[in-house]
């Protein structure tokens, strides 16, 4: 069922239109990764562009800037409402921060879109281990450990009962999780050429599309 090759082939047969919020950060890497996996990936900067996609990836970068620009461009409210209605979303690093219901060490006035029942601490590794790469065991993904790049990364400090933990550091801190149609990672698979989280997300998108078609 979790056969990646089958899912990639399916995505090529029926391209999934996935938006990448392209206000700031490493959105180009996400667009490239999604295209490689057969999705119809599109940058989203305007409300009309957002309304044309079936799912959204929120990239890494600087969450305070993504927050300000999304409010300035009138995207914050539509995105918030769509996530609350079940839009599939995947956030990496700053993107995870944007999805969190609760933030620790946020900048004054900083807001998130929310929807993900997690408490996320920004810049959780302090200045000592500001940025690092490590190999993570992720039980949900076949094919060996995940090479994960952490760059001034957040961690998930608390989470609700509906949240499924996908990966933790050896010290127990949670760095990847999922809840319904929401996926979040503290690290950047798009930067290390690791496709399996994006594949997992495309599977979630496919299921969500299927369900909405059936209920239409
Ligand atoms: N520290 C950044 C923030 O708070 C996130 C860093 C990243 O996305 N690599 O938004």
CSV table of N, CA, C and O and ligand atoms in Angstrom, one decimal, residues 26 59-66 92-95 97 110 122-123 150-154 186 188 191, ligand 1:
chain,number,residue,atom,x,y,z
A,26,UNK,N,12.5,28.7,0.9
A,26,UNK,CA,13.1,27.8,-0.1
A,26,UNK,C,11.9,27.2,-0.9
A,26,UNK,O,11.9,25.9,-1.1
A,59,UNK,N,7.0,26.5,2.8
A,59,UNK,CA,8.4,26.2,2.8
A,59,UNK,C,9.1,26.7,4.1
A,59,UNK,O,8.5,27.3,5.0
A,60,UNK,N,10.4,26.3,4.2
A,60,UNK,CA,11.2,26.8,5.2
A,60,UNK,C,11.7,28.2,4.8
A,60,UNK,O,11.6,28.6,3.7
A,61,UNK,N,12.1,28.9,5.8
A,61,UNK,CA,12.5,30.3,5.6
A,61,UNK,C,12.5,31.1,6.9
A,61,UNK,O,13.1,30.6,7.9
A,62,UNK,N,11.7,32.1,7.0
A,62,UNK,CA,11.6,32.9,8.2
A,62,UNK,C,10.1,33.1,8.4
A,62,UNK,O,9.4,33.8,7.7
A,63,UNK,N,9.6,32.5,9.5
A,63,UNK,CA,8.2,32.5,9.7
A,63,UNK,C,7.6,33.8,10.0
A,63,UNK,O,6.5,34.1,9.6
A,64,UNK,N,8.4,34.7,10.6
A,64,UNK,CA,7.9,36.1,10.9
A,64,UNK,C,7.6,36.8,9.6
A,64,UNK,O,6.7,37.6,9.4
A,65,UNK,N,8.5,36.6,8.6
A,65,UNK,CA,8.3,37.2,7.3
A,65,UNK,C,7.1,36.6,6.5
A,65,UNK,O,6.3,37.3,5.9
A,66,UNK,N,7.1,35.3,6.5
A,66,UNK,CA,5.9,34.6,5.8
A,66,UNK,C,4.6,35.0,6.5
A,66,UNK,O,3.6,35.3,5.8
A,92,UNK,N,7.5,22.7,6.2
A,92,UNK,CA,8.8,22.4,6.7
A,92,UNK,C,9.4,23.6,7.4
A,92,UNK,O,9.4,24.7,6.9
A,93,UNK,N,9.9,23.3,8.6
A,93,UNK,CA,10.6,24.3,9.4
A,93,UNK,C,9.7,25.6,9.6
A,93,UNK,O,8.8,25.5,10.4
A,94,UNK,N,10.0,26.7,9.0
A,94,UNK,CA,9.2,27.9,9.2
A,94,UNK,C,7.7,27.5,8.8
A,94,UNK,O,6.8,28.0,9.4
A,95,UNK,N,7.6,26.6,7.8
A,95,UNK,CA,6.2,26.2,7.4
A,95,UNK,C,5.5,25.4,8.5
A,95,UNK,O,4.3,25.6,8.7
A,97,UNK,N,6.0,26.0,11.7
A,97,UNK,CA,5.7,27.1,12.6
A,97,UNK,C,4.4,27.7,12.2
A,97,UNK,O,3.5,28.0,13.0
A,110,UNK,N,3.6,37.9,16.4
A,110,UNK,CA,3.6,36.9,15.4
A,110,UNK,C,2.4,36.0,15.4
A,110,UNK,O,2.0,35.5,16.4
A,122,UNK,N,10.1,27.9,18.4
A,122,UNK,CA,11.0,28.4,17.4
A,122,UNK,C,12.4,28.3,17.8
A,122,UNK,O,12.7,28.4,19.0
A,123,UNK,N,13.3,28.2,16.9
A,123,UNK,CA,14.7,28.2,17.2
A,123,UNK,C,15.1,27.4,18.4
A,123,UNK,O,15.8,27.8,19.3
A,150,UNK,N,18.6,20.4,9.7
A,150,UNK,CA,18.0,21.3,10.6
A,150,UNK,C,18.7,22.7,10.6
A,150,UNK,O,19.9,22.8,10.8
A,151,UNK,N,17.9,23.7,10.3
A,151,UNK,CA,18.5,25.1,10.1
A,151,UNK,C,17.7,26.0,11.0
A,151,UNK,O,16.5,26.4,10.7
A,152,UNK,N,18.3,26.4,12.1
A,152,UNK,CA,17.5,27.2,13.1
A,152,UNK,C,16.1,26.7,13.3
A,152,UNK,O,15.1,27.4,13.2
A,153,UNK,N,16.1,25.4,13.6
A,153,UNK,CA,14.8,24.6,13.4
A,153,UNK,C,13.9,24.7,14.7
A,153,UNK,O,14.5,24.9,15.8
A,154,UNK,N,12.6,24.6,14.5
A,154,UNK,CA,11.7,24.4,15.6
A,154,UNK,C,11.6,23.0,16.0
A,154,UNK,O,12.0,22.1,15.3
A,186,UNK,N,10.3,19.5,11.2
A,186,UNK,CA,11.2,20.6,11.7
A,186,UNK,C,12.3,20.8,10.7
A,186,UNK,O,12.9,21.8,10.7
A,188,UNK,N,14.3,19.9,6.6
A,188,UNK,CA,14.0,20.3,5.2
A,188,UNK,C,14.3,19.1,4.3
A,188,UNK,O,15.4,19.1,3.7
A,191,UNK,N,15.8,19.9,0.8
A,191,UNK,CA,17.2,20.4,0.7
A,191,UNK,C,18.2,19.3,0.6
A,191,UNK,O,19.3,19.5,0.1
B,1,LIG,N1,14.0,30.0,12.6
B,1,LIG,C1,13.1,30.2,11.5
B,1,LIG,C2,11.8,30.8,11.9
B,1,LIG,O1,11.5,31.0,13.0
B,1,LIG,C3,12.9,28.9,10.7
B,1,LIG,C4,14.1,28.4,10.0
B,1,LIG,C5,13.9,27.6,8.8
B,1,LIG,O2,12.8,27.6,8.2
B,1,LIG,N2,14.9,27.0,8.3
B,1,LIG,O3,10.9,31.0,11.0
